[in-house]
PDB file of C-alpha atoms and ligand atoms in Angstrom:
ATOM      1  CA  MET A 157    -199.401  11.860 112.194  1.00 42.00           C
ATOM      2  CA  ALA A 158    -202.719  10.789 110.838  1.00 40.00           C
ATOM      3  CA  GLU A 159    -203.347  14.529 109.313  1.00 42.00           C
ATOM      4  CA  GLU A 160    -202.121  15.829 106.137  1.00 45.00           C
ATOM      5  CA  PRO A 161    -200.562  19.539 107.114  1.00 41.00           C
ATOM      6  CA  THR A 162    -201.674  22.217 105.202  1.00 41.00           C
ATOM      7  CA  GLU A 163    -198.485  24.409 106.072  1.00 42.00           C
ATOM      8  CA  GLY A 164    -194.785  23.704 106.088  1.00 64.00           C
ATOM      9  CA  SER A 165    -194.383  22.902 109.416  1.00 65.00           C
ATOM     10  CA  LEU A 166    -196.232  21.315 112.331  1.00 65.00           C
ATOM     11  CA  THR A 167    -195.684  22.093 116.054  1.00 66.00           C
ATOM     12  CA  ALA A 168    -195.438  18.563 117.990  1.00 67.00           C
ATOM     13  CA  VAL A 169    -194.975  18.310 121.578  1.00 63.00           C
ATOM     14  CA  ASP A 170    -194.911  15.381 123.607  1.00 61.00           C
ATOM     15  CA  GLY A 171    -193.801  14.864 127.042  1.00 58.00           C
ATOM     16  CA  GLY A 172    -193.002  18.571 127.466  1.00 58.00           C
ATOM     17  CA  TRP A 173    -190.781  18.999 124.897  1.00 62.00           C
ATOM     18  CA  ILE A 174    -191.741  21.022 121.566  1.00 67.00           C
ATOM     19  CA  ALA A 175    -190.527  20.288 117.958  1.00 71.00           C
ATOM     20  CA  ARG A 176    -190.643  22.042 114.863  1.00 80.00           C
ATOM     21  CA  ILE A 177    -191.073  19.627 112.394  1.00 88.00           C
ATOM     22  CA  ASP A 178    -190.721  20.871 108.669  1.00 90.00           C
ATOM     23  CA  THR A 179    -193.102  18.595 106.652  1.00 93.00           C
ATOM     24  CA  SER A 180    -192.145  20.467 103.178  1.00 93.00           C
ATOM     25  CA  VAL A 181    -189.299  19.021 102.513  1.00 96.00           C
ATOM     26  CA  ALA A 182    -187.936  15.131 102.965  1.00 97.00           C
ATOM     27  CA  HIS A 183    -186.459  14.087 105.977  1.00 97.00           C
ATOM     28  CA  PRO A 184    -184.234  11.076 105.981  1.00 97.00           C
ATOM     29  CA  ALA A 185    -185.825   9.499 109.094  1.00 97.00           C
ATOM     30  CA  ARG A 186    -189.221   9.710 107.567  1.00 96.00           C
ATOM     31  CA  VAL A 187    -188.366   8.525 104.313  1.00 97.00           C
ATOM     32  CA  TYR A 188    -186.825   5.594 105.896  1.00 97.00           C
ATOM     33  CA  ASP A 189    -189.976   5.301 107.875  1.00 96.00           C
ATOM     34  CA  TYR A 190    -191.832   5.158 104.824  1.00 97.00           C
ATOM     35  CA  TRP A 191    -189.432   2.777 103.245  1.00 97.00           C
ATOM     36  CA  LEU A 192    -190.020   0.202 106.379  1.00 96.00           C
ATOM     37  CA  GLY A 193    -193.530   0.368 106.160  1.00 95.00           C
ATOM     38  CA  GLY A 194    -194.172   2.843 109.064  1.00 95.00           C
ATOM     39  CA  LYS A 195    -196.686   5.624 108.997  1.00 93.00           C
ATOM     40  CA  ASP A 196    -194.563   8.337 110.157  1.00 93.00           C
ATOM     41  CA  ASN A 197    -193.980  10.508 106.796  1.00 95.00           C
ATOM     42  CA  PHE A 198    -195.688  12.905 105.060  1.00 95.00           C
ATOM     43  CA  ALA A 199    -196.573  13.626 101.384  1.00 97.00           C
ATOM     44  CA  ALA A 200    -192.664  14.906 100.445  1.00 97.00           C
ATOM     45  CA  ASP A 201    -191.193  12.149 102.312  1.00 97.00           C
ATOM     46  CA  ARG A 202    -193.293   9.512 100.291  1.00 98.00           C
ATOM     47  CA  GLU A 203    -192.794  11.656  96.968  1.00 98.00           C
ATOM     48  CA  ALA A 204    -188.879  11.209  97.532  1.00 98.00           C
ATOM     49  CA  ALA A 205    -188.832   7.628  98.599  1.00 98.00           C
ATOM     50  CA  GLU A 206    -190.769   6.354  95.513  1.00 98.00           C
ATOM     51  CA  ARG A 207    -188.550   8.549  93.266  1.00 98.00           C
ATOM     52  CA  VAL A 208    -185.753   6.575  95.338  1.00 97.00           C
ATOM     53  CA  LEU A 209    -187.464   3.056  95.303  1.00 97.00           C
ATOM     54  CA  ALA A 210    -187.896   3.020  90.939  1.00 97.00           C
ATOM     55  CA  ALA A 211    -183.947   3.855  90.349  1.00 96.00           C
ATOM     56  CA  SER A 212    -183.081   0.965  92.842  1.00 95.00           C
ATOM     57  CA  PRO A 213    -184.917  -2.147  92.778  1.00 90.00           C
ATOM     58  CA  GLY A 214    -184.436  -4.120  96.042  1.00 95.00           C
ATOM     59  CA  LEU A 215    -184.368  -0.989  98.350  1.00 97.00           C
ATOM     60  CA  ARG A 216    -187.217  -1.918 100.555  1.00 97.00           C
ATOM     61  CA  GLU A 217    -185.583  -5.372 101.762  1.00 97.00           C
ATOM     62  CA  ARG A 218    -182.316  -4.057 101.873  1.00 98.00           C
ATOM     63  CA  VAL A 219    -183.736  -1.309 104.175  1.00 97.00           C
ATOM     64  CA  ARG A 220    -185.703  -4.180 106.223  1.00 97.00           C
ATOM     65  CA  ALA A 221    -182.511  -6.249 105.959  1.00 98.00           C
ATOM     66  CA  ASN A 222    -180.642  -3.447 107.818  1.00 98.00           C
ATOM     67  CA  ARG A 223    -183.029  -3.138 110.507  1.00 97.00           C
ATOM     68  CA  ALA A 224    -183.007  -7.073 110.815  1.00 97.00           C
ATOM     69  CA  PHE A 225    -178.923  -6.745 111.317  1.00 98.00           C
ATOM     70  CA  LEU A 226    -179.727  -3.900 114.028  1.00 98.00           C
ATOM     71  CA  ALA A 227    -181.562  -6.530 116.032  1.00 97.00           C
ATOM     72  CA  ARG A 228    -179.052  -9.398 115.581  1.00 98.00           C
ATOM     73  CA  ALA A 229    -176.376  -7.006 116.394  1.00 98.00           C
ATOM     74  CA  ALA A 230    -177.410  -5.775 119.654  1.00 98.00           C
ATOM     75  CA  ARG A 231    -178.826  -9.305 120.713  1.00 98.00           C
ATOM     76  CA  PHE A 232    -174.877 -10.447 120.017  1.00 98.00           C
ATOM     77  CA  LEU A 233    -173.873  -7.453 122.013  1.00 98.00           C
ATOM     78  CA  ALA A 234    -176.077  -8.234 124.871  1.00 98.00           C
ATOM     79  CA  ALA A 235    -176.300 -12.142 124.803  1.00 98.00           C
ATOM     80  CA  GLU A 236    -173.061 -13.007 123.619  1.00 98.00           C
ATOM     81  CA  ALA A 237    -170.271 -10.253 124.575  1.00 98.00           C
ATOM     82  CA  GLY A 238    -171.465  -9.281 127.775  1.00 98.00           C
ATOM     83  CA  ILE A 239    -172.093  -5.723 126.658  1.00 98.00           C
ATOM     84  CA  TRP A 240    -174.866  -3.518 128.720  1.00 98.00           C
ATOM     85  CA  GLN A 241    -173.932  -0.206 127.515  1.00 98.00           C
ATOM     86  CA  PHE A 242    -174.753   1.123 124.132  1.00 98.00           C
ATOM     87  CA  LEU A 243    -174.619   4.239 122.739  1.00 98.00           C
ATOM     88  CA  ASP A 244    -177.005   3.969 119.354  1.00 98.00           C
ATOM     89  CA  ILE A 245    -176.382   7.138 117.145  1.00 98.00           C
ATOM     90  CA  GLY A 246    -179.267   7.673 114.309  1.00 97.00           C
ATOM     91  CA  THR A 247    -181.597   6.071 116.029  1.00 96.00           C
ATOM     92  CA  GLY A 248    -184.688   6.756 113.588  1.00 96.00           C
ATOM     93  CA  ILE A 249    -188.200   6.564 114.554  1.00 94.00           C
ATOM     94  CA  PRO A 250    -189.150   3.832 116.859  1.00 92.00           C
ATOM     95  CA  ALA A 251    -189.749   0.410 115.215  1.00 91.00           C
ATOM     96  CA  ALA A 252    -189.545  -2.691 115.722  1.00 88.00           C
ATOM     97  CA  ASN A 253    -186.844  -3.880 117.677  1.00 91.00           C
ATOM     98  CA  ASN A 254    -185.585  -0.710 118.859  1.00 94.00           C
ATOM     99  CA  THR A 255    -181.890  -1.281 120.590  1.00 96.00           C
ATOM    100  CA  HIS A 256    -182.892  -1.045 124.201  1.00 95.00           C
ATOM    101  CA  GLU A 257    -185.683  -3.884 123.454  1.00 95.00           C
ATOM    102  CA  VAL A 258    -183.741  -6.043 121.899  1.00 97.00           C
ATOM    103  CA  ALA A 259    -180.683  -5.286 124.632  1.00 97.00           C
ATOM    104  CA  GLN A 260    -182.831  -5.621 127.818  1.00 96.00           C
ATOM    105  CA  ALA A 261    -184.312  -8.702 126.196  1.00 96.00           C
ATOM    106  CA  ALA A 262    -181.196 -10.604 126.750  1.00 96.00           C
ATOM    107  CA  ALA A 263    -179.533  -8.496 129.869  1.00 97.00           C
ATOM    108  CA  PRO A 264    -182.299  -6.682 131.784  1.00 96.00           C
ATOM    109  CA  ARG A 265    -179.943  -4.574 133.778  1.00 96.00           C
ATOM    110  CA  SER A 266    -178.991  -2.620 129.802  1.00 97.00           C
ATOM    111  CA  ARG A 267    -178.174   1.162 129.553  1.00 97.00           C
ATOM    112  CA  VAL A 268    -178.976   2.599 126.097  1.00 96.00           C
ATOM    113  CA  VAL A 269    -178.635   6.540 125.092  1.00 96.00           C
ATOM    114  CA  TYR A 270    -180.597   7.077 121.709  1.00 96.00           C
ATOM    115  CA  VAL A 271    -179.058   9.986 119.588  1.00 96.00           C
ATOM    116  CA  ASP A 272    -180.692  11.470 116.852  1.00 96.00           C
ATOM    117  CA  ASN A 273    -180.980  15.189 115.211  1.00 95.00           C
ATOM    118  CA  ASP A 274    -184.099  14.950 113.517  1.00 94.00           C
ATOM    119  CA  PRO A 275    -187.186  16.667 115.769  1.00 91.00           C
ATOM    120  CA  ILE A 276    -189.398  13.805 114.786  1.00 92.00           C
ATOM    121  CA  VAL A 277    -187.602  11.299 116.470  1.00 92.00           C
ATOM    122  CA  LEU A 278    -187.888  13.744 119.228  1.00 89.00           C
ATOM    123  CA  VAL A 279    -191.080  13.593 119.425  1.00 87.00           C
ATOM    124  CA  HIS A 280    -191.498   9.980 119.680  1.00 86.00           C
ATOM    125  CA  ALA A 281    -188.363   9.950 122.452  1.00 83.00           C
ATOM    126  CA  ARG A 282    -191.214   8.529 124.854  1.00 78.00           C
ATOM    127  CA  ALA A 283    -191.324   5.334 123.555  1.00 79.00           C
ATOM    128  CA  LEU A 284    -187.724   4.674 123.257  1.00 80.00           C
ATOM    129  CA  LEU A 285    -187.259   5.760 126.878  1.00 82.00           C
ATOM    130  CA  ALA A 286    -189.878   2.924 128.173  1.00 84.00           C
ATOM    131  CA  SER A 287    -186.819   0.877 129.913  1.00 85.00           C
ATOM    132  CA  GLY A 288    -187.108  -2.122 131.701  1.00 86.00           C
ATOM    133  CA  PRO A 289    -187.288  -1.516 135.173  1.00 90.00           C
ATOM    134  CA  GLN A 290    -183.411  -2.881 135.608  1.00 93.00           C
ATOM    135  CA  GLY A 291    -181.969  -0.723 132.690  1.00 94.00           C
ATOM    136  CA  ALA A 292    -181.651   2.757 131.791  1.00 94.00           C
ATOM    137  CA  THR A 293    -182.242   4.652 128.647  1.00 94.00           C
ATOM    138  CA  GLN A 294    -181.592   8.494 127.907  1.00 94.00           C
ATOM    139  CA  TYR A 295    -182.369  10.488 124.435  1.00 93.00           C
ATOM    140  CA  VAL A 296    -179.941  13.006 123.380  1.00 94.00           C
ATOM    141  CA  ASP A 297    -181.632  15.379 120.949  1.00 93.00           C
ATOM    142  CA  GLY A 298    -177.876  15.813 119.051  1.00 95.00           C
ATOM    143  CA  ASP A 299    -175.806  15.860 116.133  1.00 97.00           C
ATOM    144  CA  LEU A 300    -173.003  13.037 115.034  1.00 98.00           C
ATOM    145  CA  ARG A 301    -171.036  15.973 113.831  1.00 98.00           C
ATOM    146  CA  ASP A 302    -170.410  16.983 117.513  1.00 97.00           C
ATOM    147  CA  PRO A 303    -169.232  13.841 119.228  1.00 98.00           C
ATOM    148  CA  ALA A 304    -167.786  15.850 122.182  1.00 97.00           C
ATOM    149  CA  ALA A 305    -171.208  16.864 122.781  1.00 97.00           C
ATOM    150  CA  ILE A 306    -172.535  13.397 122.676  1.00 97.00           C
ATOM    151  CA  LEU A 307    -170.215  11.905 124.621  1.00 98.00           C
ATOM    152  CA  ARG A 308    -170.626  14.972 127.496  1.00 97.00           C
ATOM    153  CA  ALA A 309    -174.361  14.079 127.803  1.00 97.00           C
ATOM    154  CA  ALA A 310    -174.217  10.366 127.441  1.00 97.00           C
ATOM    155  CA  ALA A 311    -172.116  10.490 130.775  1.00 97.00           C
ATOM    156  CA  GLU A 312    -175.343  11.134 132.267  1.00 96.00           C
ATOM    157  CA  THR A 313    -176.378   7.300 131.876  1.00 96.00           C
ATOM    158  CA  LEU A 314    -172.919   5.603 130.591  1.00 98.00           C
ATOM    159  CA  ASP A 315    -170.417   4.529 132.158  1.00 98.00           C
ATOM    160  CA  PHE A 316    -167.188   5.184 130.398  1.00 98.00           C
ATOM    161  CA  THR A 317    -164.618   3.144 132.117  1.00 98.00           C
ATOM    162  CA  GLN A 318    -166.534  -0.072 130.797  1.00 98.00           C
ATOM    163  CA  PRO A 319    -167.238  -1.145 127.743  1.00 98.00           C
ATOM    164  CA  VAL A 320    -169.741   0.775 125.594  1.00 98.00           C
ATOM    165  CA  ALA A 321    -171.198  -0.654 122.358  1.00 98.00           C
ATOM    166  CA  LEU A 322    -171.339   2.207 119.746  1.00 98.00           C
ATOM    167  CA  MET A 323    -174.183   1.703 117.225  1.00 98.00           C
ATOM    168  CA  LEU A 324    -174.018   3.640 113.901  1.00 98.00           C
ATOM    169  CA  LEU A 325    -176.532   1.996 111.495  1.00 98.00           C
ATOM    170  CA  GLY A 326    -177.635   3.796 108.614  1.00 98.00           C
ATOM    171  CA  ILE A 327    -176.370   6.947 109.555  1.00 98.00           C
ATOM    172  CA  LEU A 328    -173.008   7.014 108.352  1.00 98.00           C
ATOM    173  CA  HIS A 329    -174.272   7.868 104.898  1.00 98.00           C
ATOM    174  CA  LEU A 330    -175.425  10.944 106.088  1.00 98.00           C
ATOM    175  CA  ILE A 331    -172.475  12.241 106.845  1.00 98.00           C
ATOM    176  CA  GLN A 332    -170.051  13.734 103.895  1.00 98.00           C
ATOM    177  CA  ASP A 333    -166.636  13.212 103.208  1.00 98.00           C
ATOM    178  CA  SER A 334    -166.208  16.701 103.982  1.00 98.00           C
ATOM    179  CA  GLU A 335    -167.383  16.719 107.397  1.00 98.00           C
ATOM    180  CA  GLY A 336    -164.872  14.203 108.799  1.00 98.00           C
ATOM    181  CA  PRO A 337    -166.945  10.883 109.108  1.00 98.00           C
ATOM    182  CA  TYR A 338    -163.617   8.695 109.626  1.00 98.00           C
ATOM    183  CA  GLU A 339    -162.291  11.758 112.220  1.00 98.00           C
ATOM    184  CA  ILE A 340    -165.769  11.500 114.148  1.00 98.00           C
ATOM    185  CA  VAL A 341    -165.969   7.234 114.431  1.00 98.00           C
ATOM    186  CA  ALA A 342    -162.618   7.368 115.886  1.00 98.00           C
ATOM    187  CA  GLU A 343    -163.185  10.215 118.028  1.00 98.00           C
ATOM    188  CA  LEU A 344    -166.108   8.355 119.684  1.00 98.00           C
ATOM    189  CA  MET A 345    -164.173   5.219 119.500  1.00 98.00           C
ATOM    190  CA  ASP A 346    -161.117   6.598 121.243  1.00 98.00           C
ATOM    191  CA  ALA A 347    -163.589   7.933 124.318  1.00 98.00           C
ATOM    192  CA  LEU A 348    -164.747   4.129 124.743  1.00 98.00           C
ATOM    193  CA  ALA A 349    -163.027   1.619 127.036  1.00 98.00           C
ATOM    194  CA  PRO A 350    -160.976  -1.846 125.584  1.00 98.00           C
ATOM    195  CA  GLY A 351    -163.615  -4.377 125.110  1.00 98.00           C
ATOM    196  CA  SER A 352    -165.946  -1.785 124.078  1.00 98.00           C
ATOM    197  CA  TYR A 353    -167.609  -2.553 120.532  1.00 99.00           C
ATOM    198  CA  LEU A 354    -168.558  -0.728 117.066  1.00 99.00           C
ATOM    199  CA  ALA A 355    -171.768  -1.852 115.148  1.00 98.00           C
ATOM    200  CA  LEU A 356    -171.921  -0.537 111.764  1.00 98.00           C
ATOM    201  CA  ALA A 357    -174.518  -0.618 108.966  1.00 98.00           C
ATOM    202  CA  HIS A 358    -173.719   1.194 105.482  1.00 98.00           C
ATOM    203  CA  PRO A 359    -175.934   1.339 102.552  1.00 98.00           C
ATOM    204  CA  ALA A 360    -173.619   0.738  99.654  1.00 98.00           C
ATOM    205  CA  SER A 361    -172.436   2.359  96.408  1.00 97.00           C
ATOM    206  CA  ASP A 362    -171.082  -1.222  95.019  1.00 96.00           C
ATOM    207  CA  ILE A 363    -173.638  -3.629  94.510  1.00 96.00           C
ATOM    208  CA  GLY A 364    -175.385  -2.189  91.371  1.00 90.00           C
ATOM    209  CA  PRO A 365    -175.685   0.052  88.270  1.00 87.00           C
ATOM    210  CA  GLY A 366    -178.815   1.804  89.972  1.00 92.00           C
ATOM    211  CA  GLN A 367    -177.340   3.004  93.044  1.00 95.00           C
ATOM    212  CA  ALA A 368    -175.578   6.596  91.579  1.00 96.00           C
ATOM    213  CA  GLU A 369    -178.821   7.212  89.963  1.00 96.00           C
ATOM    214  CA  ALA A 370    -180.620   6.794  93.683  1.00 96.00           C
ATOM    215  CA  GLN A 371    -178.423   8.866  95.343  1.00 97.00           C
ATOM    216  CA  ARG A 372    -178.788  11.529  92.618  1.00 97.00           C
ATOM    217  CA  ARG A 373    -182.322  11.876  93.170  1.00 97.00           C
ATOM    218  CA  TYR A 374    -182.418  11.330  97.553  1.00 96.00           C
ATOM    219  CA  ASN A 375    -179.799  13.852  97.155  1.00 97.00           C
ATOM    220  CA  GLU A 376    -182.160  16.238  94.590  1.00 97.00           C
ATOM    221  CA  ARG A 377    -185.224  15.931  97.634  1.00 96.00           C
ATOM    222  CA  VAL A 378    -184.249  14.998 100.904  1.00 96.00           C
ATOM    223  CA  SER A 379    -182.738  17.960 103.365  1.00 96.00           C
ATOM    224  CA  THR A 380    -179.743  15.778 104.136  1.00 97.00           C
ATOM    225  CA  PRO A 381    -177.508  14.338 101.050  1.00 97.00           C
ATOM    226  CA  GLN A 382    -176.573  10.556 101.355  1.00 98.00           C
ATOM    227  CA  ARG A 383    -172.712   9.517 100.065  1.00 98.00           C
ATOM    228  CA  LEU A 384    -173.177   6.326  99.418  1.00 98.00           C
ATOM    229  CA  ARG A 385    -169.830   4.249  99.877  1.00 98.00           C
ATOM    230  CA  SER A 386    -167.737   1.445  98.645  1.00 98.00           C
ATOM    231  CA  GLN A 387    -166.671  -2.028 101.092  1.00 98.00           C
ATOM    232  CA  ASP A 388    -163.378  -0.773 100.601  1.00 98.00           C
ATOM    233  CA  GLU A 389    -164.791   2.936 102.265  1.00 98.00           C
ATOM    234  CA  VAL A 390    -166.757   1.265 104.924  1.00 98.00           C
ATOM    235  CA  ALA A 391    -163.777  -0.848 105.966  1.00 98.00           C
ATOM    236  CA  ARG A 392    -161.925   2.232 106.764  1.00 98.00           C
ATOM    237  CA  PHE A 393    -164.449   2.790 109.650  1.00 98.00           C
ATOM    238  CA  PHE A 394    -163.232  -0.714 111.203  1.00 98.00           C
ATOM    239  CA  ALA A 395    -159.637   0.555 111.499  1.00 98.00           C
ATOM    240  CA  GLY A 396    -157.742  -0.261 114.760  1.00 98.00           C
ATOM    241  CA  LEU A 397    -160.822  -2.640 115.701  1.00 98.00           C
ATOM    242  CA  ASP A 398    -161.149  -6.226 115.667  1.00 98.00           C
ATOM    243  CA  LEU A 399    -163.911  -7.738 113.645  1.00 98.00           C
ATOM    244  CA  VAL A 400    -165.835 -10.422 114.509  1.00 98.00           C
ATOM    245  CA  PRO A 401    -166.841 -13.375 112.575  1.00 98.00           C
ATOM    246  CA  PRO A 402    -167.772 -13.221 109.845  1.00 98.00           C
ATOM    247  CA  GLY A 403    -166.678  -9.703 109.255  1.00 98.00           C
ATOM    248  CA  LEU A 404    -167.451  -7.116 107.521  1.00 98.00           C
ATOM    249  CA  VAL A 405    -170.434  -8.304 105.092  1.00 98.00           C
ATOM    250  CA  TYR A 406    -173.789  -7.972 103.176  1.00 98.00           C
ATOM    251  CA  VAL A 407    -175.638  -7.094 106.652  1.00 98.00           C
ATOM    252  CA  HIS A 408    -178.518  -9.849 105.436  1.00 98.00           C
ATOM    253  CA  ALA A 409    -175.577 -12.293 105.702  1.00 98.00           C
ATOM    254  CA  TRP A 410    -173.883 -11.437 109.212  1.00 98.00           C
ATOM    255  CA  ARG A 411    -175.230 -14.556 111.393  1.00 98.00           C
ATOM    256  CA  PRO A 412    -178.917 -14.758 109.877  1.00 98.00           C
ATOM    257  CA  ASP A 413    -181.395 -16.224 111.680  1.00 96.00           C
ATOM    258  CA  PRO A 414    -183.484 -18.960 109.697  1.00 92.00           C
ATOM    259  CA  GLY A 415    -185.947 -17.065 107.649  1.00 89.00           C
ATOM    260  CA  ASP A 416    -184.263 -13.430 107.553  1.00 93.00           C
ATOM    261  CA  VAL A 417    -184.821 -11.768 104.357  1.00 88.00           C
ATOM    262  CA  VAL A 418    -182.344 -11.933 101.383  1.00 96.00           C
ATOM    263  CA  PRO A 419    -182.872  -8.872  99.362  1.00 97.00           C
ATOM    264  CA  PRO A 420    -182.970  -9.267  95.331  1.00 95.00           C
ATOM    265  CA  GLY A 421    -179.022 -10.295  94.142  1.00 95.00           C
ATOM    266  CA  GLY A 422    -178.248 -10.875  97.497  1.00 97.00           C
ATOM    267  CA  VAL A 423    -177.055  -7.808  98.125  1.00 98.00           C
ATOM    268  CA  SER A 424    -177.750  -5.288 101.190  1.00 98.00           C
ATOM    269  CA  SER A 425    -175.662  -2.643 102.987  1.00 98.00           C
ATOM    270  CA  HIS A 426    -172.079  -3.406 104.076  1.00 98.00           C
ATOM    271  CA  GLY A 427    -171.922  -3.990 107.826  1.00 98.00           C
ATOM    272  CA  GLY A 428    -170.128  -5.660 110.787  1.00 98.00           C
ATOM    273  CA  VAL A 429    -169.597  -5.475 114.254  1.00 99.00           C
ATOM    274  CA  ALA A 430    -165.802  -4.983 115.953  1.00 99.00           C
ATOM    275  CA  ARG A 431    -164.282  -5.367 119.013  1.00 98.00           C
ATOM    276  CA  LYS A 432    -161.659  -2.622 120.260  1.00 98.00           C
ATOM    277  CA  PRO A 433    -159.001  -4.226 121.724  1.00 98.00           C
TER     278      PRO A 433
HETATM  279  C1  SAM B 791    -181.811   5.342 107.789  1.00 75.26           C
HETATM  280  S1  SAM B 791    -182.505   6.188 109.647  1.00 75.26           S
HETATM  281  C2  SAM B 791    -181.717   4.832 110.663  1.00 75.26           C
HETATM  282  C3  SAM B 791    -182.247   4.329 111.556  1.00 75.26           C
HETATM  283  C4  SAM B 791    -181.761   3.278 112.672  1.00 75.26           C
HETATM  284  N1  SAM B 791    -180.425   3.483 112.871  1.00 75.26           N
HETATM  285  C5  SAM B 791    -181.485   1.826 111.542  1.00 75.26           C
HETATM  286  O1  SAM B 791    -180.731   1.690 111.268  1.00 75.26           O
HETATM  287  O2  SAM B 791    -182.724   1.221 111.909  1.00 75.26           O
HETATM  288  C6  SAM B 791    -181.051   8.065 109.868  1.00 75.26           C
HETATM  289  C7  SAM B 791    -181.640   8.149 111.419  1.00 75.26           C
HETATM  290  O3  SAM B 791    -180.456   8.982 111.692  1.00 75.26           O
HETATM  291  C8  SAM B 791    -180.733  10.390 111.718  1.00 75.26           C
HETATM  292  N2  SAM B 791    -179.391  11.467 111.486  1.00 75.26           N
HETATM  293  C9  SAM B 791    -178.853  11.922 110.497  1.00 75.26           C
HETATM  294  N3  SAM B 791    -177.687  12.579 110.306  1.00 75.26           N
HETATM  295  C10 SAM B 791    -177.570  12.612 111.754  1.00 75.26           C
HETATM  296  C11 SAM B 791    -177.150  13.301 112.449  1.00 75.26           C
HETATM  297  N4  SAM B 791    -175.753  13.904 112.280  1.00 75.26           N
HETATM  298  N5  SAM B 791    -177.244  12.998 114.070  1.00 75.26           N
HETATM  299  C12 SAM B 791    -178.161  12.273 114.509  1.00 75.26           C
HETATM  300  N6  SAM B 791    -178.686  11.978 113.706  1.00 75.26           N
HETATM  301  C13 SAM B 791    -178.514  11.867 112.480  1.00 75.26           C
HETATM  302  C14 SAM B 791    -181.915  10.682 110.901  1.00 75.26           C
HETATM  303  O4  SAM B 791    -182.382  11.550 111.494  1.00 75.26           O
HETATM  304  C15 SAM B 791    -182.467   9.194 111.010  1.00 75.26           C
HETATM  305  O5  SAM B 791    -183.548   9.120 112.039  1.00 75.26           O
END
């Protein structure tokens, strides 16, 4: 993606897939990539990302903290909770510590199904499919708002009679209240065997006065609007599940490794990991 596009869209081909990429409007995966310091973003993404950053000091560090939480949660699930099946929805553009890399480092037989609805992630699917020899990975071009279709597709790779970890990191804020985010999570968790897990991180509405303006600026520019949520609102996603210690916390404070970044003000996304009884 080195060249600046001159038209409003690109056609990208990878691994036999063709994806239409609209470069004229900022997209969540590419804005997030920019905040993380990645290269898979275009002028519209960078402009939107900078406008939001200006209203929300510490955002870059909070995004890095989210990504670090993803790695620690996946490592906990594979190394400590005995999970070897993962359903990662809202995968994002590959970055450091993709779920299958972390999981297969701890449990080589891990099977990982990635799901995203952005064509730019589809174009990168080959990097996500580079599984270790004992495990397996699958990429599904799918939408969280159609959980039944995701479950049908994922059954190619996952054994739903055995526990699965559902990973929903940095995606539920892209689902509006009117789209039924709590019902979607419940439908997915209902399909999973007892002993399954939910790992969830959600950007916060209640960590500072800049958040409302940051959300307004994001929604002014980015193709999918965001709905930041408070800790109480995020807690509702875990209804009926048993949160593992330390519970629902700022993600940078969830079982941190020495040297992990603490964002300014000591706040980040709300997140946690919970077990289905
Ligand atoms: C902020 S990124 C998070 C990436 C990664 N999970 C992480 O935490 O580092 C959100 C991702 O969710 C995807 N996404 C947004 N809405 C979606 C939907 N309705 N269905 C599937 N993917 C979606 C975006 O395309 C993007 O790649």
